[in-house]
GROMACS .gro file of N, CA, C and O in nm:
model
  508
    1MET      N    1  22.835  25.965  15.561
    1MET     CA    2  22.760  25.915  15.447
    1MET      C    3  22.845  25.930  15.321
    1MET      O    4  22.904  26.035  15.298
    2ASN      N    5  22.848  25.828  15.238
    2ASN     CA    6  22.920  25.834  15.111
    2ASN      C    7  22.831  25.896  15.004
    2ASN      O    8  22.713  25.865  14.994
    3VAL      N    9  22.890  25.981  14.925
    3VAL     CA   10  22.818  26.044  14.815
    3VAL      C   11  22.825  25.953  14.693
    3VAL      O   12  22.930  25.898  14.662
    4LEU      N   13  22.713  25.934  14.625
    4LEU     CA   14  22.709  25.855  14.503
    4LEU      C   15  22.766  25.939  14.389
    4LEU      O   16  22.715  26.048  14.360
    5LEU      N   17  22.873  25.893  14.329
    5LEU     CA   18  22.934  25.962  14.216
    5LEU      C   19  22.912  25.880  14.090
    5LEU      O   20  22.917  25.757  14.094
    6LEU      N   21  22.890  25.947  13.979
    6LEU     CA   22  22.875  25.874  13.853
    6LEU      C   23  22.972  25.928  13.750
    6LEU      O   24  23.014  26.044  13.756
    7ALA      N   25  23.009  25.842  13.657
    7ALA     CA   26  23.098  25.882  13.547
    7ALA      C   27  23.013  25.911  13.424
    7ALA      O   28  22.920  25.836  13.395
    8ARG      N   29  23.047  26.019  13.358
    8ARG     CA   30  22.978  26.054  13.234
    8ARG      C   31  23.075  26.126  13.142
    8ARG      O   32  23.173  26.186  13.187
    9ARG      N   33  23.045  26.121  13.014
    9ARG     CA   34  23.123  26.199  12.919
    9ARG      C   35  23.094  26.346  12.947
    9ARG      O   36  22.980  26.385  12.971
   10VAL      N   37  23.198  26.427  12.945
   10VAL     CA   38  23.181  26.569  12.977
   10VAL      C   39  23.095  26.635  12.870
   10VAL      O   40  23.127  26.631  12.751
   11PRO      N   41  22.983  26.696  12.913
   11PRO     CA   42  22.899  26.767  12.817
   11PRO      C   43  22.970  26.892  12.765
   11PRO      O   44  23.052  26.951  12.835
   12PRO      N   45  22.940  26.934  12.642
   12PRO     CA   46  23.007  27.050  12.584
   12PRO      C   47  23.003  27.175  12.673
   12PRO      O   48  23.100  27.250  12.677
   13ALA      N   49  22.896  27.196  12.745
   13ALA     CA   50  22.884  27.316  12.828
   13ALA      C   51  22.983  27.314  12.946
   13ALA      O   52  23.009  27.418  13.006
   14ARG      N   53  23.039  27.197  12.979
   14ARG     CA   54  23.131  27.186  13.093
   14ARG      C   55  23.277  27.170  13.050
   14ARG      O   56  23.365  27.157  13.134
   15ILE      N   57  23.306  27.172  12.922
   15ILE     CA   58  23.443  27.145  12.877
   15ILE      C   59  23.542  27.249  12.930
   15ILE      O   60  23.655  27.215  12.966
   16GLU      N   61  23.503  27.374  12.937
   16GLU     CA   62  23.593  27.478  12.988
   16GLU      C   63  23.623  27.455  13.136
   16GLU      O   64  23.739  27.464  13.179
   17LEU      N   65  23.522  27.422  13.214
   17LEU     CA   66  23.542  27.389  13.356
   17LEU      C   67  23.632  27.265  13.369
   17LEU      O   68  23.721  27.260  13.454
   18THR      N   69  23.612  27.169  13.282
   18THR     CA   70  23.694  27.047  13.283
   18THR      C   71  23.840  27.080  13.258
   18THR      O   72  23.928  27.035  13.330
   19ARG      N   73  23.868  27.159  13.157
   19ARG     CA   74  24.006  27.196  13.125
   19ARG      C   75  24.070  27.276  13.239
   19ARG      O   76  24.187  27.255  13.272
   20THR      N   77  23.995  27.367  13.299
   20THR     CA   78  24.047  27.445  13.412
   20THR      C   79  24.079  27.354  13.530
   20THR      O   80  24.186  27.364  13.590
   21THR      N   81  23.988  27.264  13.561
   21THR     CA   82  24.009  27.170  13.672
   21THR      C   83  24.126  27.078  13.642
   21THR      O   84  24.214  27.057  13.727
   22ALA      N   85  24.130  27.024  13.522
   22ALA     CA   86  24.240  26.933  13.485
   22ALA      C   87  24.374  27.003  13.490
   22ALA      O   88  24.475  26.943  13.530
   23SER      N   89  24.379  27.130  13.453
   23SER     CA   90  24.507  27.202  13.455
   23SER      C   91  24.561  27.218  13.597
   23SER      O   92  24.682  27.225  13.617
   24GLN      N   93  24.474  27.219  13.695
   24GLN     CA   94  24.517  27.227  13.835
   24GLN      C   95  24.575  27.093  13.882
   24GLN      O   96  24.660  27.090  13.969
   25TRP      N   97  24.527  26.984  13.825
   25TRP     CA   98  24.568  26.850  13.868
   25TRP      C   99  24.677  26.791  13.780
   25TRP      O  100  24.760  26.714  13.827
   26ASP      N  101  24.673  26.820  13.650
   26ASP     CA  102  24.769  26.763  13.555
   26ASP      C  103  24.775  26.854  13.432
   26ASP      O  104  24.701  26.834  13.336
   27ALA      N  105  24.863  26.953  13.436
   27ALA     CA  106  24.869  27.054  13.331
   27ALA      C  107  24.900  26.995  13.194
   27ALA      O  108  24.846  27.039  13.093
   28GLU      N  109  24.987  26.896  13.188
   28GLU     CA  110  25.022  26.835  13.060
   28GLU      C  111  24.902  26.768  12.995
   28GLU      O  112  24.875  26.785  12.877
   29LEU      N  113  24.828  26.692  13.073
   29LEU     CA  114  24.709  26.624  13.021
   29LEU      C  115  24.606  26.727  12.976
   29LEU      O  116  24.545  26.714  12.870
   30ALA      N  117  24.588  26.832  13.053
   30ALA     CA  118  24.487  26.934  13.023
   30ALA      C  119  24.517  27.009  12.894
   30ALA      O  120  24.426  27.059  12.829
   31SER      N  121  24.642  27.014  12.853
   31SER     CA  122  24.678  27.091  12.734
   31SER      C  123  24.652  27.017  12.603
   31SER      O  124  24.661  27.077  12.497
   32ASP      N  125  24.617  26.890  12.608
   32ASP     CA  126  24.594  26.811  12.487
   32ASP      C  127  24.449  26.829  12.441
   32ASP      O  128  24.355  26.775  12.500
   33ALA      N  129  24.431  26.904  12.333
   33ALA     CA  130  24.297  26.936  12.282
   33ALA      C  131  24.232  26.820  12.207
   33ALA      O  132  24.115  26.829  12.170
   34THR      N  133  24.303  26.711  12.184
   34THR     CA  134  24.248  26.599  12.108
   34THR      C  135  24.176  26.496  12.194
   34THR      O  136  24.119  26.401  12.143
   35LEU      N  137  24.178  26.514  12.325
   35LEU     CA  138  24.124  26.413  12.415
   35LEU      C  139  23.973  26.426  12.434
   35LEU      O  140  23.916  26.534  12.428
   36GLN      N  141  23.912  26.312  12.461
   36GLN     CA  142  23.771  26.307  12.502
   36GLN      C  143  23.772  26.293  12.654
   36GLN      O  144  23.840  26.207  12.708
   37TRP      N  145  23.697  26.377  12.723
   37TRP     CA  146  23.699  26.379  12.869
   37TRP      C  147  23.578  26.312  12.929
   37TRP      O  148  23.466  26.328  12.880
   38TRP      N  149  23.601  26.239  13.036
   38TRP     CA  150  23.496  26.181  13.119
   38TRP      C  151  23.517  26.234  13.259
   38TRP      O  152  23.630  26.256  13.301
   39GLU      N  153  23.407  26.254  13.331
   39GLU     CA  154  23.418  26.310  13.465
   39GLU      C  155  23.341  26.225  13.566
   39GLU      O  156  23.243  26.159  13.531
   40LEU      N  157  23.389  26.229  13.687
   40LEU     CA  158  23.321  26.167  13.800
   40LEU      C  159  23.254  26.280  13.876
   40LEU      O  160  23.323  26.374  13.922
   41VAL      N  161  23.121  26.277  13.883
   41VAL     CA  162  23.045  26.388  13.941
   41VAL      C  163  22.938  26.338  14.037
   41VAL      O  164  22.892  26.224  14.028
   42ASP      N  165  22.899  26.427  14.126
   42ASP     CA  166  22.784  26.404  14.211
   42ASP      C  167  22.664  26.452  14.130
   42ASP      O  168  22.655  26.571  14.096
   43PRO      N  169  22.570  26.364  14.093
   43PRO     CA  170  22.459  26.406  14.008
   43PRO      C  171  22.368  26.510  14.074
   43PRO      O  172  22.292  26.578  14.005
   44ALA      N  173  22.377  26.526  14.205
   44ALA     CA  174  22.296  26.627  14.275
   44ALA      C  175  22.357  26.766  14.268
   44ALA      O  176  22.289  26.864  14.295
   45ASP      N  177  22.485  26.775  14.230
   45ASP     CA  178  22.550  26.906  14.218
   45ASP      C  179  22.501  26.982  14.096
   45ASP      O  180  22.454  26.922  13.998
   46ASP      N  181  22.516  27.114  14.099
   46ASP     CA  182  22.481  27.193  13.981
   46ASP      C  183  22.597  27.190  13.881
   46ASP      O  184  22.705  27.140  13.912
   47ASP      N  185  22.574  27.244  13.763
   47ASP     CA  186  22.675  27.236  13.656
   47ASP      C  187  22.799  27.320  13.681
   47ASP      O  188  22.897  27.305  13.610
   48ALA      N  189  22.798  27.405  13.781
   48ALA     CA  190  22.918  27.485  13.811
   48ALA      C  191  23.012  27.413  13.906
   48ALA      O  192  23.126  27.456  13.926
   49ALA      N  193  22.968  27.300  13.962
   49ALA     CA  194  23.052  27.225  14.056
   49ALA      C  195  23.161  27.149  13.979
   49ALA      O  196  23.133  27.085  13.878
   50PRO      N  197  23.285  27.157  14.026
   50PRO     CA  198  23.392  27.085  13.956
   50PRO      C  199  23.377  26.933  13.975
   50PRO      O  200  23.315  26.887  14.070
   51PRO      N  201  23.435  26.857  13.884
   51PRO     CA  202  23.428  26.712  13.896
   51PRO      C  203  23.514  26.662  14.012
   51PRO      O  204  23.606  26.730  14.057
   52ALA      N  205  23.484  26.541  14.058
   52ALA     CA  206  23.563  26.478  14.164
   52ALA      C  207  23.689  26.414  14.106
   52ALA      O  208  23.789  26.399  14.175
   53ALA      N  209  23.683  26.376  13.979
   53ALA     CA  210  23.797  26.316  13.909
   53ALA      C  211  23.769  26.322  13.759
   53ALA      O  212  23.654  26.334  13.717
   54LEU      N  213  23.876  26.312  13.681
   54LEU     CA  214  23.865  26.317  13.535
   54LEU      C  215  23.943  26.202  13.473
   54LEU      O  216  24.048  26.163  13.525
   55ALA      N  217  23.894  26.152  13.361
   55ALA     CA  218  23.966  26.055  13.280
   55ALA      C  219  23.968  26.108  13.138
   55ALA      O  220  23.867  26.161  13.090
   56ALA      N  221  24.082  26.096  13.072
   56ALA     CA  222  24.097  26.145  12.935
   56ALA      C  223  24.121  26.027  12.843
   56ALA      O  224  24.204  25.940  12.872
   57LEU      N  225  24.048  26.024  12.731
   57LEU     CA  226  24.056  25.912  12.637
   57LEU      C  227  24.093  25.957  12.498
   57LEU      O  228  24.065  26.070  12.457
   58ARG      N  229  24.150  25.862  12.426
   58ARG     CA  230  24.164  25.873  12.281
   58ARG      C  231  24.066  25.770  12.227
   58ARG      O  232  24.094  25.650  12.229
   59PRO      N  233  23.948  25.816  12.184
   59PRO     CA  234  23.844  25.722  12.145
   59PRO      C  235  23.874  25.652  12.014
   59PRO      O  236  23.944  25.704  11.927
   60ASP      N  237  23.822  25.532  12.002
   60ASP     CA  238  23.834  25.449  11.882
   60ASP      C  239  23.713  25.355  11.888
   60ASP      O  240  23.671  25.317  11.997
   61PRO      N  241  23.657  25.317  11.774
   61PRO     CA  242  23.539  25.230  11.779
   61PRO      C  243  23.561  25.096  11.849
   61PRO      O  244  23.470  25.043  11.910
   62ILE      N  245  23.682  25.042  11.843
   62ILE     CA  246  23.707  24.909  11.900
   62ILE      C  247  23.802  24.914  12.021
   62ILE      O  248  23.775  24.854  12.124
   63THR      N  249  23.914  24.985  12.008
   63THR     CA  250  24.013  24.992  12.116
   63THR      C  251  24.026  25.136  12.163
   63THR      O  252  24.080  25.220  12.092
   64VAL      N  253  23.975  25.162  12.281
   64VAL     CA  254  23.983  25.296  12.340
   64VAL      C  255  24.112  25.303  12.420
   64VAL      O  256  24.150  25.207  12.487
   65ARG      N  257  24.180  25.416  12.413
   65ARG     CA  258  24.306  25.434  12.486
   65ARG      C  259  24.288  25.536  12.597
   65ARG      O  260  24.244  25.647  12.571
   66LEU      N  261  24.322  25.496  12.718
   66LEU     CA  262  24.319  25.585  12.832
   66LEU      C  263  24.446  25.669  12.830
   66LEU      O  264  24.556  25.615  12.843
   67ALA      N  265  24.431  25.800  12.812
   67ALA     CA  266  24.547  25.888  12.805
   67ALA      C  267  24.595  25.928  12.943
   67ALA      O  268  24.713  25.954  12.963
   68GLY      N  269  24.504  25.933  13.040
   68GLY     CA  270  24.543  25.970  13.175
   68GLY      C  271  24.424  25.993  13.264
   68GLY      O  272  24.309  25.995  13.219
   69VAL      N  273  24.455  26.011  13.390
   69VAL     CA  274  24.354  26.036  13.493
   69VAL      C  275  24.401  26.158  13.572
   69VAL      O  276  24.520  26.171  13.601
   70ALA      N  277  24.308  26.246  13.605
   70ALA     CA  278  24.342  26.364  13.684
   70ALA      C  279  24.251  26.369  13.806
   70ALA      O  280  24.129  26.356  13.794
   71THR      N  281  24.312  26.384  13.923
   71THR     CA  282  24.238  26.390  14.049
   71THR      C  283  24.306  26.490  14.142
   71THR      O  284  24.422  26.526  14.120
   72PRO      N  285  24.236  26.529  14.246
   72PRO     CA  286  24.304  26.611  14.347
   72PRO      C  287  24.421  26.533  14.406
   72PRO      O  288  24.419  26.409  14.410
   73VAL      N  289  24.521  26.603  14.451
   73VAL     CA  290  24.640  26.540  14.510
   73VAL      C  291  24.597  26.447  14.623
   73VAL      O  292  24.513  26.481  14.706
   74GLY      N  293  24.653  26.325  14.620
   74GLY     CA  294  24.629  26.229  14.726
   74GLY      C  295  24.498  26.153  14.715
   74GLY      O  296  24.462  26.078  14.804
   75ARG      N  297  24.425  26.168  14.605
   75ARG     CA  298  24.297  26.101  14.591
   75ARG      C  299  24.306  25.985  14.492
   75ARG      O  300  24.232  25.977  14.395
   76ARG      N  301  24.396  25.891  14.520
   76ARG     CA  302  24.409  25.771  14.438
   76ARG      C  303  24.277  25.696  14.431
   76ARG      O  304  24.241  25.638  14.329
   77ASP      N  305  24.200  25.697  14.540
   77ASP     CA  306  24.071  25.630  14.543
   77ASP      C  307  23.977  25.684  14.436
   77ASP      O  308  23.906  25.609  14.369
   78ARG      N  309  23.980  25.815  14.415
   78ARG     CA  310  23.895  25.875  14.311
   78ARG      C  311  23.944  25.837  14.172
   78ARG      O  312  23.864  25.819  14.080
   79ALA      N  313  24.074  25.825  14.156
   79ALA     CA  314  24.129  25.783  14.026
   79ALA      C  315  24.081  25.642  13.992
   79ALA      O  316  24.037  25.616  13.880
   80VAL      N  317  24.088  25.552  14.088
   80VAL     CA  318  24.041  25.415  14.066
   80VAL      C  319  23.891  25.418  14.038
   80VAL      O  320  23.843  25.352  13.945
   81GLN      N  321  23.818  25.497  14.113
   81GLN     CA  322  23.672  25.504  14.097
   81GLN      C  323  23.632  25.553  13.958
   81GLN      O  324  23.543  25.496  13.896
   82VAL      N  325  23.699  25.655  13.907
   82VAL     CA  326  23.663  25.706  13.774
   82VAL      C  327  23.699  25.605  13.666
   82VAL      O  328  23.625  25.587  13.570
   83VAL      N  329  23.809  25.532  13.681
   83VAL     CA  330  23.847  25.433  13.580
   83VAL      C  331  23.751  25.314  13.583
   83VAL      O  332  23.707  25.267  13.477
   84VAL      N  333  23.713  25.267  13.700
   84VAL     CA  334  23.617  25.156  13.710
   84VAL      C  335  23.483  25.197  13.650
   84VAL      O  336  23.422  25.122  13.573
   85ALA      N  337  23.436  25.317  13.681
   85ALA     CA  338  23.309  25.365  13.626
   85ALA      C  339  23.319  25.384  13.475
   85ALA      O  340  23.223  25.357  13.402
   86LEU      N  341  23.433  25.428  13.427
   86LEU     CA  342  23.455  25.444  13.284
   86LEU      C  343  23.448  25.308  13.213
   86LEU      O  344  23.385  25.295  13.108
   87ILE      N  345  23.510  25.207  13.271
   87ILE     CA  346  23.504  25.072  13.214
   87ILE      C  347  23.358  25.029  13.203
   87ILE      O  348  23.316  24.978  13.098
   88ASP      N  349  23.282  25.048  13.308
   88ASP     CA  350  23.140  25.010  13.306
   88ASP      C  351  23.065  25.085  13.197
   88ASP      O  352  22.984  25.027  13.125
   89ALA      N  353  23.090  25.216  13.183
   89ALA     CA  354  23.022  25.296  13.081
   89ALA      C  355  23.060  25.251  12.941
   89ALA      O  356  22.975  25.244  12.851
   90LEU      N  357  23.187  25.220  12.920
   90LEU     CA  358  23.232  25.177  12.786
   90LEU      C  359  23.177  25.041  12.746
   90LEU      O  360  23.171  25.009  12.628
   91ARG      N  361  23.137  24.961  12.844
   91ARG     CA  362  23.078  24.831  12.812
   91ARG      C  363  22.944  24.846  12.738
   91ARG      O  364  22.898  24.751  12.676
   92ALA      N  365  22.884  24.962  12.745
   92ALA     CA  366  22.759  24.987  12.674
   92ALA      C  367  22.783  25.041  12.533
   92ALA      O  368  22.689  25.078  12.464
   93THR      N  369  22.908  25.045  12.490
   93THR     CA  370  22.944  25.092  12.356
   93THR      C  371  22.997  24.975  12.273
   93THR      O  372  23.020  24.867  12.327
   94PRO      N  373  23.025  24.996  12.145
   94PRO     CA  374  23.082  24.888  12.063
   94PRO      C  375  23.229  24.858  12.094
   94PRO      O  376  23.282  24.758  12.046
   95ALA      N  377  23.294  24.942  12.172
   95ALA     CA  378  23.436  24.921  12.203
   95ALA      C  379  23.455  24.786  12.272
   95ALA      O  380  23.370  24.742  12.350
   96ARG      N  381  23.565  24.719  12.243
   96ARG     CA  382  23.594  24.587  12.300
   96ARG      C  383  23.708  24.589  12.400
   96ARG      O  384  23.719  24.499  12.482
   97THR      N  385  23.796  24.690  12.392
   97THR     CA  386  23.914  24.694  12.478
   97THR      C  387  23.942  24.837  12.522
   97THR      O  388  23.927  24.930  12.443
   98LEU      N  389  23.986  24.850  12.646
   98LEU     CA  390  24.039  24.977  12.696
   98LEU      C  391  24.184  24.949  12.730
   98LEU      O  392  24.213  24.852  12.800
   99GLU      N  393  24.274  25.030  12.677
   99GLU     CA  394  24.416  25.007  12.703
   99GLU      C  395  24.484  25.136  12.747
   99GLU      O  396  24.434  25.244  12.723
  100ALA      N  397  24.598  25.118  12.813
  100ALA     CA  398  24.674  25.234  12.862
  100ALA      C  399  24.821  25.199  12.867
  100ALA      O  400  24.858  25.083  12.887
  101LEU      N  401  24.904  25.300  12.849
  101LEU     CA  402  25.047  25.285  12.874
  101LEU      C  403  25.069  25.310  13.023
  101LEU      O  404  25.034  25.417  13.073
  102PRO      N  405  25.123  25.214  13.093
  102PRO     CA  406  25.137  25.230  13.238
  102PRO      C  407  25.255  25.318  13.277
  102PRO      O  408  25.370  25.280  13.261
  103THR      N  409  25.227  25.437  13.324
  103THR     CA  410  25.330  25.523  13.382
  103THR      C  411  25.345  25.480  13.528
  103THR      O  412  25.256  25.415  13.583
  104PRO      N  413  25.454  25.519  13.592
  104PRO     CA  414  25.468  25.483  13.735
  104PRO      C  415  25.349  25.529  13.820
  104PRO      O  416  25.303  25.457  13.908
  105GLN      N  417  25.294  25.648  13.792
  105GLN     CA  418  25.182  25.699  13.869
  105GLN      C  419  25.052  25.624  13.839
  105GLN      O  420  24.964  25.614  13.922
  106LEU      N  421  25.039  25.573  13.718
  106LEU     CA  422  24.915  25.511  13.673
  106LEU      C  423  24.909  25.360  13.697
  106LEU      O  424  24.801  25.303  13.707
  107GLN      N  425  25.023  25.296  13.710
  107GLN     CA  426  25.029  25.150  13.720
  107GLN      C  427  24.939  25.093  13.830
  107GLN      O  428  24.859  25.004  13.805
  108GLU      N  429  24.950  25.145  13.952
  108GLU     CA  430  24.869  25.094  14.063
  108GLU      C  431  24.720  25.118  14.040
  108GLU      O  432  24.637  25.035  14.075
  109ILE      N  433  24.688  25.232  13.984
  109ILE     CA  434  24.548  25.266  13.957
  109ILE      C  435  24.490  25.168  13.855
  109ILE      O  436  24.380  25.116  13.873
  110LEU      N  437  24.566  25.142  13.749
  110LEU     CA  438  24.519  25.050  13.645
  110LEU      C  439  24.495  24.911  13.702
  110LEU      O  440  24.392  24.849  13.676
  111ARG      N  441  24.590  24.861  13.779
  111ARG     CA  442  24.575  24.727  13.837
  111ARG      C  443  24.456  24.720  13.931
  111ARG      O  444  24.380  24.623  13.931
  112ALA      N  445  24.436  24.824  14.013
  112ALA     CA  446  24.323  24.826  14.106
  112ALA      C  447  24.189  24.831  14.032
  112ALA      O  448  24.088  24.783  14.083
  113ALA      N  449  24.190  24.886  13.911
  113ALA     CA  450  24.069  24.895  13.830
  113ALA      C  451  24.045  24.772  13.743
  113ALA      O  452  23.946  24.766  13.671
  114GLY      N  453  24.136  24.673  13.747
  114GLY     CA  454  24.114  24.549  13.673
  114GLY      C  455  24.194  24.531  13.546
  114GLY      O  456  24.174  24.435  13.474
  115PHE      N  457  24.288  24.621  13.517
  115PHE     CA  458  24.372  24.607  13.399
  115PHE      C  459  24.472  24.493  13.421
  115PHE      O  460  24.512  24.465  13.534
  116ARG      N  461  24.515  24.433  13.311
  116ARG     CA  462  24.615  24.327  13.312
  116ARG      C  463  24.718  24.356  13.203
  116ARG      O  464  24.690  24.427  13.108
  117PRO      N  465  24.837  24.295  13.213
  117PRO     CA  466  24.939  24.317  13.110
  117PRO      C  467  24.888  24.275  12.971
  117PRO      O  468  24.822  24.172  12.957
  118GLY      N  469  24.920  24.358  12.873
  118GLY     CA  470  24.882  24.330  12.736
  118GLY      C  471  25.001  24.340  12.644
  118GLY      O  472  25.115  24.350  12.689
  119PRO      N  473  24.977  24.341  12.514
  119PRO     CA  474  25.086  24.349  12.417
  119PRO      C  475  25.157  24.484  12.421
  119PRO      O  476  25.097  24.585  12.460
  120GLU      N  477  25.281  24.483  12.380
  120GLU     CA  478  25.362  24.604  12.365
  120GLU      C  479  25.372  24.687  12.492
  120GLU      O  480  25.376  24.810  12.488
  121GLY      N  481  25.374  24.621  12.608
  121GLY     CA  482  25.392  24.690  12.734
  121GLY      C  483  25.271  24.767  12.783
  121GLY      O  484  25.280  24.842  12.878
  122ARG      N  485  25.159  24.749  12.718
  122ARG     CA  486  25.038  24.819  12.758
  122ARG      C  487  24.962  24.739  12.864
  122ARG      O  488  24.981  24.620  12.878
  123GLU      N  489  24.876  24.808  12.935
  123GLU     CA  490  24.782  24.744  13.027
  123GLU      C  491  24.647  24.747  12.957
  123GLU      O  492  24.610  24.846  12.893
  124VAL      N  493  24.572  24.637  12.967
  124VAL     CA  494  24.441  24.628  12.897
  124VAL      C  495  24.334  24.572  12.989
  124VAL      O  496  24.362  24.498  13.082
  125VAL      N  497  24.212  24.607  12.956
  125VAL     CA  498  24.094  24.546  13.017
  125VAL      C  499  23.994  24.521  12.903
  125VAL      O  500  23.974  24.607  12.819
  126GLU      N  501  23.943  24.399  12.901
  126GLU     CA  502  23.843  24.364  12.800
  126GLU      C  503  23.707  24.419  12.843
  126GLU      O  504  23.671  24.409  12.960
  127LEU      N  505  23.636  24.475  12.749
  127LEU     CA  506  23.507  24.532  12.779
  127LEU      C  507  23.399  24.432  12.745
  127LEU      O  508  23.293  24.427  12.787
   0.00000   0.00000   0.00000
């Protein structure tokens, strides 16, 4: 049976757990205190359960920037899932574009989630 996972902005009470989890998956991303975190979670789990995947953003009212994705090793599927769910969640906001700088690790994930080439070497998806 597949577990239903949902993406949500990390609530303040879970930010410490988020940073601890992210540091295990991507220490560089976890060390940036300016990021807004989104998590992929099983809504039936309690608040002490770690997320299945994380996405880090640099928020902006119109153009949101994806700073990175953190998942357990070998879980590319979860990375795609959190980015797709994030895109859906951002469509309910005033933001119009989600963009990312494609690193070698992120390129396949971005394309699988619906990103396309944009200006200045970035990958973009219209919201």
